[in-house]
mmCIF file of C-alpha atoms in Angstrom:
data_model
loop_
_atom_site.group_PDB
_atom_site.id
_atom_site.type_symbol
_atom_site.label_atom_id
_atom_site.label_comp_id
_atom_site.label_asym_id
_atom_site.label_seq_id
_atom_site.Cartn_x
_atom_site.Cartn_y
_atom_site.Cartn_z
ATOM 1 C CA UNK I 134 -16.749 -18.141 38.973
ATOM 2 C CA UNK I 135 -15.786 -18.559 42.654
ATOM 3 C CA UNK I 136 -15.270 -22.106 41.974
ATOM 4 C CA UNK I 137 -12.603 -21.328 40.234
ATOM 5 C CA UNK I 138 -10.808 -18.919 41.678
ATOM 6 C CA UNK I 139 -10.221 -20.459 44.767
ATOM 7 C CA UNK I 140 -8.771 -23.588 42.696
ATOM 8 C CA UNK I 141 -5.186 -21.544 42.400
ATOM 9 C CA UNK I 142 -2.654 -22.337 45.068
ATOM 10 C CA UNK I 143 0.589 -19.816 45.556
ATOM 11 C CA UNK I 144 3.947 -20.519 45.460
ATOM 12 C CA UNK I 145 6.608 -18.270 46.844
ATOM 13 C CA UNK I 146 3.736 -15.293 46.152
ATOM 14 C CA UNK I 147 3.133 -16.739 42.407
ATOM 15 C CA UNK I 148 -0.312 -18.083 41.733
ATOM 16 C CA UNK I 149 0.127 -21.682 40.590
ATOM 17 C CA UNK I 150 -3.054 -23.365 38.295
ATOM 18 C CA UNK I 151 -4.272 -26.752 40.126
ATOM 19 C CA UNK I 152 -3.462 -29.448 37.205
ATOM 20 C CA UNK I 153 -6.189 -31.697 38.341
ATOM 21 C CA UNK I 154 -8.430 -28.978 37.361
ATOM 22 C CA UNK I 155 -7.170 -27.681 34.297
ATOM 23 C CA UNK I 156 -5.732 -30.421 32.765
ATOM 24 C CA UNK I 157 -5.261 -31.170 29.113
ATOM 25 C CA UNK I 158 -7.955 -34.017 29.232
ATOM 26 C CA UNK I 159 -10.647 -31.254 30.020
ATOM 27 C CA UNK I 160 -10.893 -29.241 27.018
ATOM 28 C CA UNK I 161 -13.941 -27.165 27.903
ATOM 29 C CA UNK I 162 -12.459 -26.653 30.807
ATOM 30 C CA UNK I 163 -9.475 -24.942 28.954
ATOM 31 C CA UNK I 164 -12.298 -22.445 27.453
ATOM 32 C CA UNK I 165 -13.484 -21.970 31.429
ATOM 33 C CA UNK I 166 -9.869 -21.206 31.772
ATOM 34 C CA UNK I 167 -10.642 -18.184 29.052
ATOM 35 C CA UNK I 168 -13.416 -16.796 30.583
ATOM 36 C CA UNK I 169 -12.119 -16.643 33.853
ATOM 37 C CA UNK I 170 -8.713 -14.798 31.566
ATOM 38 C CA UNK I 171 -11.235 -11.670 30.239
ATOM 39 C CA UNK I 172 -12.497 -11.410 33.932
ATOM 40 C CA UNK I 173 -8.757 -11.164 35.488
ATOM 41 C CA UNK I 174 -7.556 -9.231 32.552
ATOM 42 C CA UNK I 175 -10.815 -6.797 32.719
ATOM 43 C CA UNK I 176 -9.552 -6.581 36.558
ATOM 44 C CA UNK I 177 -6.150 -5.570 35.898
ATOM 45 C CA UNK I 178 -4.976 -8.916 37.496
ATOM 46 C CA UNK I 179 -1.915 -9.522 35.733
ATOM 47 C CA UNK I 180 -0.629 -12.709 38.340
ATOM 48 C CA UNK I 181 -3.759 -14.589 38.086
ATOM 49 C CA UNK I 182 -3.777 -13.562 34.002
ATOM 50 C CA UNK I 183 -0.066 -15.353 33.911
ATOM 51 C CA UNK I 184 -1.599 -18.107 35.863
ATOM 52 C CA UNK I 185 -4.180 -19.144 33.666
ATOM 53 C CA UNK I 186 -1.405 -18.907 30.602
ATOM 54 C CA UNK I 187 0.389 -21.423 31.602
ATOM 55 C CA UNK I 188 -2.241 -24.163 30.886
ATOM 56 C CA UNK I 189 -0.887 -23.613 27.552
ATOM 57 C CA UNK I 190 1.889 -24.037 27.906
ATOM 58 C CA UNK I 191 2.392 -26.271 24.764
ATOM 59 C CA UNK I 192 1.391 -23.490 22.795
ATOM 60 C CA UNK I 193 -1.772 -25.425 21.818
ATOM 61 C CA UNK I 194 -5.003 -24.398 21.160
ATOM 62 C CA UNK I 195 -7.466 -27.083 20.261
ATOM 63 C CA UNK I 196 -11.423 -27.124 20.479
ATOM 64 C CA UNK I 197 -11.835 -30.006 18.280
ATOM 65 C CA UNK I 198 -15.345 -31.302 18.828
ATOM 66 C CA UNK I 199 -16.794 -29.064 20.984
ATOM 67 C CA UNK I 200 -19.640 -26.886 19.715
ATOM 68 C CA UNK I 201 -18.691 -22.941 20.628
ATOM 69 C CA UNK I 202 -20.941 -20.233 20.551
ATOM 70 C CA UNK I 203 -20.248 -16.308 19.017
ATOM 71 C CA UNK I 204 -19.507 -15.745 22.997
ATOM 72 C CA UNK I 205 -17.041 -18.471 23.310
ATOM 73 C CA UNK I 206 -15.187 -17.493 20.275
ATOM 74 C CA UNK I 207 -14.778 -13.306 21.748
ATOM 75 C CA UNK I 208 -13.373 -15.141 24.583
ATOM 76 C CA UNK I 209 -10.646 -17.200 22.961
ATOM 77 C CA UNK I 210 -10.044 -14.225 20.349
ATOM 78 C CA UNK I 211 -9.133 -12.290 23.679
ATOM 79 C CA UNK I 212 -6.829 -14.513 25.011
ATOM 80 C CA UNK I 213 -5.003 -15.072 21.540
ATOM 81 C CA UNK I 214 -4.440 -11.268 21.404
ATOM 82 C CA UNK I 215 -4.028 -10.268 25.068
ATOM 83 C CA UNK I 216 -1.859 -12.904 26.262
ATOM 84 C CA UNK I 217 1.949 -13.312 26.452
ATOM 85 C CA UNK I 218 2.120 -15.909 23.777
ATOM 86 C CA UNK I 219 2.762 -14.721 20.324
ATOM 87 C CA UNK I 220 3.319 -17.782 18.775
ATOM 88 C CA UNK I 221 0.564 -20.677 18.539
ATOM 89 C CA UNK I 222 2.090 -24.366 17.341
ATOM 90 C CA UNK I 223 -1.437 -25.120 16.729
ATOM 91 C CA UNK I 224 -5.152 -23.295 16.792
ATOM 92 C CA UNK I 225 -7.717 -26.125 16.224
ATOM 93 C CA UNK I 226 -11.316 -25.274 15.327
ATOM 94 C CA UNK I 227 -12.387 -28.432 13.409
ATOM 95 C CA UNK I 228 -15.934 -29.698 14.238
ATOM 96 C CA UNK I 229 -17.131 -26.302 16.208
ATOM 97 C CA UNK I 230 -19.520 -25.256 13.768
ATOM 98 C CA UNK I 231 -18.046 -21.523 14.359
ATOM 99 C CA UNK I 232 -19.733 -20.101 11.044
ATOM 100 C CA UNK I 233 -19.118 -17.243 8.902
ATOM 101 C CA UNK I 234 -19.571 -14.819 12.098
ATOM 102 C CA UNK I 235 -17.561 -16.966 14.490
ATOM 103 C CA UNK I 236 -14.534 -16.303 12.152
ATOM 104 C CA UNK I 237 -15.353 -12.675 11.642
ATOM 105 C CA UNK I 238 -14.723 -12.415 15.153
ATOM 106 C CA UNK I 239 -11.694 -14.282 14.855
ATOM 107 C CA UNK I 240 -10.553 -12.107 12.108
ATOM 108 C CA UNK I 241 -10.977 -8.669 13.719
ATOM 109 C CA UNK I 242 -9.134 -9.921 17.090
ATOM 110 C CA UNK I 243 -6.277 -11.440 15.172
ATOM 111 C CA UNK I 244 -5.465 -8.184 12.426
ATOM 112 C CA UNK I 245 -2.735 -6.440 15.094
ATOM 113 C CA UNK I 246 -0.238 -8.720 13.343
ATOM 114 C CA UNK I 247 0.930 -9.584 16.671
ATOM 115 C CA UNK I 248 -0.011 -13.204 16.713
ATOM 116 C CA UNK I 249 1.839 -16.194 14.836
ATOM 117 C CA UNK I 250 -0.089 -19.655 14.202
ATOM 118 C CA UNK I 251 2.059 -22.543 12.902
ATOM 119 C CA UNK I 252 -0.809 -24.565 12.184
ATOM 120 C CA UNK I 253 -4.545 -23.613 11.754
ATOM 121 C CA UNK I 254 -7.400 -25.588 11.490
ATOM 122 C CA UNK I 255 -11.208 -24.638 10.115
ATOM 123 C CA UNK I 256 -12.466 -28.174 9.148
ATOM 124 C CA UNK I 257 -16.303 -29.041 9.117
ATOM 125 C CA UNK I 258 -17.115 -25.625 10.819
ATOM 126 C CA UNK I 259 -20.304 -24.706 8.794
ATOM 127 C CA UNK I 260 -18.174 -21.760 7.060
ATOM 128 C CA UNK I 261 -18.881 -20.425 2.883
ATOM 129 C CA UNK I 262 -17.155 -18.546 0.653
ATOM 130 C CA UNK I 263 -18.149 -15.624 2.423
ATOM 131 C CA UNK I 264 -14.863 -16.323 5.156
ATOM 132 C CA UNK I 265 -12.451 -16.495 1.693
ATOM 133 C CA UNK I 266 -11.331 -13.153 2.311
ATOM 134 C CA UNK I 267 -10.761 -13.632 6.675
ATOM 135 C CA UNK I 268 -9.245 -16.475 5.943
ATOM 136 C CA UNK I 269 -6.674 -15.260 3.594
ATOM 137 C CA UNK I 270 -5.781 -12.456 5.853
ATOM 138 C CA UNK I 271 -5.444 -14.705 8.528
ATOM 139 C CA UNK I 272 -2.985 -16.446 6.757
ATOM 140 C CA UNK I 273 -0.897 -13.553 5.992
ATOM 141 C CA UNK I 274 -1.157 -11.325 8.689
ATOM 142 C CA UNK I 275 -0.158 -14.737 10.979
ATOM 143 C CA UNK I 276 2.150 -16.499 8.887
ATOM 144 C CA UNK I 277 0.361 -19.736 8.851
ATOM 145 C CA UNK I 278 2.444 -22.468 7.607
ATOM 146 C CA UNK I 279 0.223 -25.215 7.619
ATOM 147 C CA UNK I 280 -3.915 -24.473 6.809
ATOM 148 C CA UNK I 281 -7.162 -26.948 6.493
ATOM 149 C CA UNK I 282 -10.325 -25.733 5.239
ATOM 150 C CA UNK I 283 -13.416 -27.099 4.365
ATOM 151 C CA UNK I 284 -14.735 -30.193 4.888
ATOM 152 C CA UNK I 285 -18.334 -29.162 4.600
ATOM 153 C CA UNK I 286 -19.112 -29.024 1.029
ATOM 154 C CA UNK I 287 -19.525 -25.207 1.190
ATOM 155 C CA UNK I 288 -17.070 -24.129 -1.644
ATOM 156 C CA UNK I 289 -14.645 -22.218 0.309
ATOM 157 C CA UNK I 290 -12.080 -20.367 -1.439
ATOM 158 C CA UNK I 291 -13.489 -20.340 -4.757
ATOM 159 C CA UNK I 292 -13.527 -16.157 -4.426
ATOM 160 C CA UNK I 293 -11.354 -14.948 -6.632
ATOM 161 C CA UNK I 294 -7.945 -14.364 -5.736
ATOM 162 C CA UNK I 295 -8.078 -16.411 -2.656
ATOM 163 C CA UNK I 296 -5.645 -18.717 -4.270
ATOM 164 C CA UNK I 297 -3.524 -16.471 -5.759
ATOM 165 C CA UNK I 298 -3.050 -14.612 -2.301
ATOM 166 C CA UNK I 299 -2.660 -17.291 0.114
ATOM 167 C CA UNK I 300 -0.119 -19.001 -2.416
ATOM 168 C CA UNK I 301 1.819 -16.612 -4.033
ATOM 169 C CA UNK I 302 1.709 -13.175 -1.754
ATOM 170 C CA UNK I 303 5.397 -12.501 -0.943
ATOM 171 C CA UNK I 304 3.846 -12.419 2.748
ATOM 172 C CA UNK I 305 2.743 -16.017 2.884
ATOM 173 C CA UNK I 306 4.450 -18.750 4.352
ATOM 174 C CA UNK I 307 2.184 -21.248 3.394
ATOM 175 C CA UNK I 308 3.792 -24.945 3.428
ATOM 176 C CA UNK I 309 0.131 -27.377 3.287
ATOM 177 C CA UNK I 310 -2.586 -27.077 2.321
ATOM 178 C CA UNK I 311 -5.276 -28.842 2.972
ATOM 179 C CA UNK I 312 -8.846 -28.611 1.303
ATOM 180 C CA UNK I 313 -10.614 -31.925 1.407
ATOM 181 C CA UNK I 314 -14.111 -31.911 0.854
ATOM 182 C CA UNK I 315 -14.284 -28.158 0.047
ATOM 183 C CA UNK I 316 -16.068 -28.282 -3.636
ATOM 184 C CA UNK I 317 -12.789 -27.062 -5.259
ATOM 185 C CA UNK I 318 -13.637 -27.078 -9.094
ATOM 186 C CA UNK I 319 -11.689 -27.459 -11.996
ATOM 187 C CA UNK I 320 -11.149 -23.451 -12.356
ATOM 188 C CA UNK I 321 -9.708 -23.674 -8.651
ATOM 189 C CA UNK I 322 -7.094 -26.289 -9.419
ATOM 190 C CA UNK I 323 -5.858 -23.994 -12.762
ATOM 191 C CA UNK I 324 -5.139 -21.483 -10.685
ATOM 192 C CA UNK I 325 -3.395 -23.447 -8.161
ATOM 193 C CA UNK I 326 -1.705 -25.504 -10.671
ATOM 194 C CA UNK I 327 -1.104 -22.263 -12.702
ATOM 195 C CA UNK I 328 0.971 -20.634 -9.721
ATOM 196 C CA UNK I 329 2.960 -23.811 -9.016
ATOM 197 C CA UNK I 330 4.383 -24.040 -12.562
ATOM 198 C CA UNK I 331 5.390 -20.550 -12.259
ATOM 199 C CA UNK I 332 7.091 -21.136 -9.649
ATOM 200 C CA UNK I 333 5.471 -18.999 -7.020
ATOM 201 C CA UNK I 334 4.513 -21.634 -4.511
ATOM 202 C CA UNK I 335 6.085 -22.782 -1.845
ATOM 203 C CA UNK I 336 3.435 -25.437 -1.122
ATOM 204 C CA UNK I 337 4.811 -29.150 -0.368
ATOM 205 C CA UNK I 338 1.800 -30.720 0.831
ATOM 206 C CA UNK I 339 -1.742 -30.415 -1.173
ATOM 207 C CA UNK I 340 -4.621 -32.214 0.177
ATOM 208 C CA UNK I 341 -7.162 -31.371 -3.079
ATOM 209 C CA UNK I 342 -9.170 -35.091 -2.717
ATOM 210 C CA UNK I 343 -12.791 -35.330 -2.389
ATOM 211 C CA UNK I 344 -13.809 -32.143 -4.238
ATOM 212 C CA UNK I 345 -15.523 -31.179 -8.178
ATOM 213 C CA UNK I 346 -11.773 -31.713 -10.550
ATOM 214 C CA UNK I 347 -12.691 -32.841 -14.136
ATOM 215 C CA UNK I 348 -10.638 -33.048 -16.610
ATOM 216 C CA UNK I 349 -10.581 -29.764 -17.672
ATOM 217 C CA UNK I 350 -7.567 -29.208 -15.312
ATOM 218 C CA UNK I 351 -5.230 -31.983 -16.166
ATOM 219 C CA UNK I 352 -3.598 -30.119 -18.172
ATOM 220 C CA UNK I 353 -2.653 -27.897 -16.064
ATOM 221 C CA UNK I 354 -1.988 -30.487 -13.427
ATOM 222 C CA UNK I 355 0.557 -32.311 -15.929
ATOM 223 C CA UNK I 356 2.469 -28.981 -16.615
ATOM 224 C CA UNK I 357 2.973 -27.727 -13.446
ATOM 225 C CA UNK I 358 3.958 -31.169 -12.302
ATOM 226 C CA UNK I 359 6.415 -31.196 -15.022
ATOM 227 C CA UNK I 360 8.056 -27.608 -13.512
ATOM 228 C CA UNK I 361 7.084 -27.739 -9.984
ATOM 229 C CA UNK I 362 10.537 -28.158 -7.669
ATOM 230 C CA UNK I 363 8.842 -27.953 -4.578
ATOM 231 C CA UNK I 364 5.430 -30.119 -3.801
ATOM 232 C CA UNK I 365 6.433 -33.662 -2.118
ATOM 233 C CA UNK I 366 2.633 -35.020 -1.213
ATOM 234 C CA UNK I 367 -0.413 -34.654 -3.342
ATOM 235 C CA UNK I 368 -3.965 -36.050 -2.597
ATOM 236 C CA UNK I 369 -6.038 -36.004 -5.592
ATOM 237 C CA UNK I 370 -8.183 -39.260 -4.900
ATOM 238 C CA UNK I 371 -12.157 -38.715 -5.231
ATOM 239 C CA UNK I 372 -12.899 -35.948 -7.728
ATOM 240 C CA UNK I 373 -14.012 -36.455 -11.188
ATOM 241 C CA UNK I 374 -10.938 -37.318 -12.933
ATOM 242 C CA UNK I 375 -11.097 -40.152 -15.610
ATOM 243 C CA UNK I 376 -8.501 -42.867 -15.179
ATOM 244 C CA UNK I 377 -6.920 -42.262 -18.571
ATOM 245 C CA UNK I 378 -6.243 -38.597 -17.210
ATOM 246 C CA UNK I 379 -4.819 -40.141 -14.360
ATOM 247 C CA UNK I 380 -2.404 -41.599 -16.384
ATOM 248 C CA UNK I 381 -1.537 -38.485 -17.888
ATOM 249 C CA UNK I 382 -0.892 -36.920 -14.991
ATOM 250 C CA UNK I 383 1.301 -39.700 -13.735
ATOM 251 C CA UNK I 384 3.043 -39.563 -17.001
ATOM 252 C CA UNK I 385 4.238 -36.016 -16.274
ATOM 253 C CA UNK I 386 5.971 -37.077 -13.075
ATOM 254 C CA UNK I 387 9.167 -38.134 -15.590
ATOM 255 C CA UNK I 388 10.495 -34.841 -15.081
ATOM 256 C CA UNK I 389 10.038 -34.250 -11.320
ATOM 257 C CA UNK I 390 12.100 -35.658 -8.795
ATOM 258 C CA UNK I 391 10.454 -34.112 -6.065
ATOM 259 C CA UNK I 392 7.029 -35.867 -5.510
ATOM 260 C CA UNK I 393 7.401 -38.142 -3.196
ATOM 261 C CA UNK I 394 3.778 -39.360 -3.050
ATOM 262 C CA UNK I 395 0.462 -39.515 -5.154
ATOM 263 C CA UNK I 396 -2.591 -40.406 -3.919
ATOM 264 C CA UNK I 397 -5.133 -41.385 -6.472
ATOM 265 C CA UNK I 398 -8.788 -43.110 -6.612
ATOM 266 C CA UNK I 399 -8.947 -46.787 -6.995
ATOM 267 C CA UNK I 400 -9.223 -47.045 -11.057
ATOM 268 C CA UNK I 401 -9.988 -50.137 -12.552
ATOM 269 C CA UNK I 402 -7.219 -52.674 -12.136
ATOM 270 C CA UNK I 403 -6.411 -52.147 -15.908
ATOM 271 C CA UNK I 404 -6.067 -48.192 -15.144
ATOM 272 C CA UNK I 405 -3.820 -49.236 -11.821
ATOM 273 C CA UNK I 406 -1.699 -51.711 -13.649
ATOM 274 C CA UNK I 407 -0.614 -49.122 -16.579
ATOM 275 C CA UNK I 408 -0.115 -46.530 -13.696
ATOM 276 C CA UNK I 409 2.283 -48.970 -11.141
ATOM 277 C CA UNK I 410 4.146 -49.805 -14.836
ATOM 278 C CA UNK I 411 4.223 -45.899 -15.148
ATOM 279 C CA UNK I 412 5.595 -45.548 -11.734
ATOM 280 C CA UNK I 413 8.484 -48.123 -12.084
ATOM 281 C CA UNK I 414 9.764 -45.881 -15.132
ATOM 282 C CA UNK I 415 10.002 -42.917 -12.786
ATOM 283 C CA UNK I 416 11.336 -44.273 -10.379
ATOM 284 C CA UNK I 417 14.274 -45.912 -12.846
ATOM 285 C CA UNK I 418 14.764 -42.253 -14.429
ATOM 286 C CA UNK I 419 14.840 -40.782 -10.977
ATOM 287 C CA UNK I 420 17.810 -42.964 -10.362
ATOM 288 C CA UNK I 421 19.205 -42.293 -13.781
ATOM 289 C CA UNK I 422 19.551 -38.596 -12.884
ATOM 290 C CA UNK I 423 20.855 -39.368 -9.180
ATOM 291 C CA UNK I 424 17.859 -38.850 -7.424
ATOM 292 C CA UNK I 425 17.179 -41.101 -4.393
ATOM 293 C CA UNK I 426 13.351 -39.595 -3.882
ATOM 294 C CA UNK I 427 11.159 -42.710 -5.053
ATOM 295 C CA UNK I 428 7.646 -42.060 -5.996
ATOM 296 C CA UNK I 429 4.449 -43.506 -4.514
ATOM 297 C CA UNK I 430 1.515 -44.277 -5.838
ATOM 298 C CA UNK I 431 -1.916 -45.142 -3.547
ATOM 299 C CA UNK I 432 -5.085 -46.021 -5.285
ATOM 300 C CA UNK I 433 -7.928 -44.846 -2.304
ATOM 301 C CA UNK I 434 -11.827 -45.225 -2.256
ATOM 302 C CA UNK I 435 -14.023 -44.575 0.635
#
């Protein structure tokens, strides 16, 4: 702890952090940078606490990568809370295998309502459906505009009302969403659909790919297409939807001049041909009505 303490220099009386220490290109030294914050705070050392803040200076926080333990996270949950920042451009937690109890943690530090995150990431972190209900509440209580979850094939968010609250709460500011890889089944897309062709979203980015969609919500997916007024990018590429489905749901895209682009799995070249043929119309009507958003279409496979 010494070690670092005697790494600050002063200026005119102000403690100053030494760059080539705490740097942006040491990360885990970033989370040294939070333990040695709970010491100085626990000290009453406001300077030194101010010191340390400015690290961040970007209003970043990103841990991408690096494995944290339950101690780690009580560390960084005290720093979100207890320093002079309020608002967070990004909070990164994707690869840190933080767990259901990492993010209960998380969740009691960050319920003061006192902290804004712009853009929060829980990606590949080992976390079930059991964090739904955190992770809503995060997103309300910090007006997260742009979220990613999943990413582990744990089913996150399939409690119910998770979509319903994170979507259409007057609270939520909720812009993208992101849920690759996150066993999202056809019931979960209804409801998502459902609240987009009612109008209550204000989502214009859904990242729904690699997950369980049959058919049993394309439906749904046509009609709120059909109505929706707001969603410019969708990822729907690697679930379980059959290519004449596909079509359908490219079909309903005739009445929408907002999507902007449609990412879709690579069909066969039969499939993609009717759909590109599809997509010309659109794009033809689009202009008819005096819109000048063009649609396009991306046929992916990993």
């Amino acid at each position: 702890m010494f070690k670092f303490y005697v790494n600050f220099t002063f200026a005119n009386g102000q403690p100053q952090a030494l760059r080539c220490f705490l740097s942006e290109d040491f990360l885990e030294n970033k989370l040294k940078c939070m333990y040695l914050y709970q010491c100085f705070k626990e000290a009453g050392d406001d300077r030194m606490c101010q010191a340390i803040e400015t690290v961040f200076c970007k209003r970043e926080i990103n841990f991408s990568k690096i494995k944290l333990s339950l101690t780690d996270i009580d560390y960084i949950a005290t720093f979100l809370v207890h320093s002079s920042i309020r608002q967070w451009e990004i909070v990164k937690f994707s690869y840190c295998h933080i767990q259901d109890d990492g993010l209960d943690i998380l969740h009691s530090a960050l319920q003061g309502g006192t902290v804004r995150i712009g853009e929060l990431v829980l990606a590949y972190d080992g976390l079930t459906d059991l964090s739904s209900k955190h992770i809503s509440d995060i997103i309300l209580t910090c007006g997260v505009v742009d979220v990613s979850v999943g990413g582990d094939d744990k089913g996150v968010g399939e409690t119910k009302g998770f979509y319903s609250t994170i979507i259409a709460d007057p609270k939520s500011k909720l812009e993208k969403l992101s849920l690759g890889r996150n066993k999202v089944t056809s019931k979960s897309a209804i409801t998502i659909f459902q609240l987009m062709k009612e109008g209550k979203s204000k989502i214009d980015m859904l990242y729904i790919n690699n997950n369980e969609i049959t058919d049993e919500a394309v439906e749904t997916i046509a009609a709120a297409l059909q109505e929706d007024k707001t969603l410019r990018v969708l990822k729907l590429e690697q679930n379980r939807i059959p290519g004449e489905d596909a079509e359908r749901i490219v079909k309903a895209l005739e009445h929408n001049n907002t999507l902007q682009k449609l990412d879709l799995s690579a069909y066969p070249k039969d499939i993609q041909q009717k759909i590109m043929s599809q997509k010309e119309t659109i794009n033809k009507k689009r202009k008819c009505r005096g819109c000048q958003v063009e649609l396009e279409i991306n046929f992916l496979n990993f």
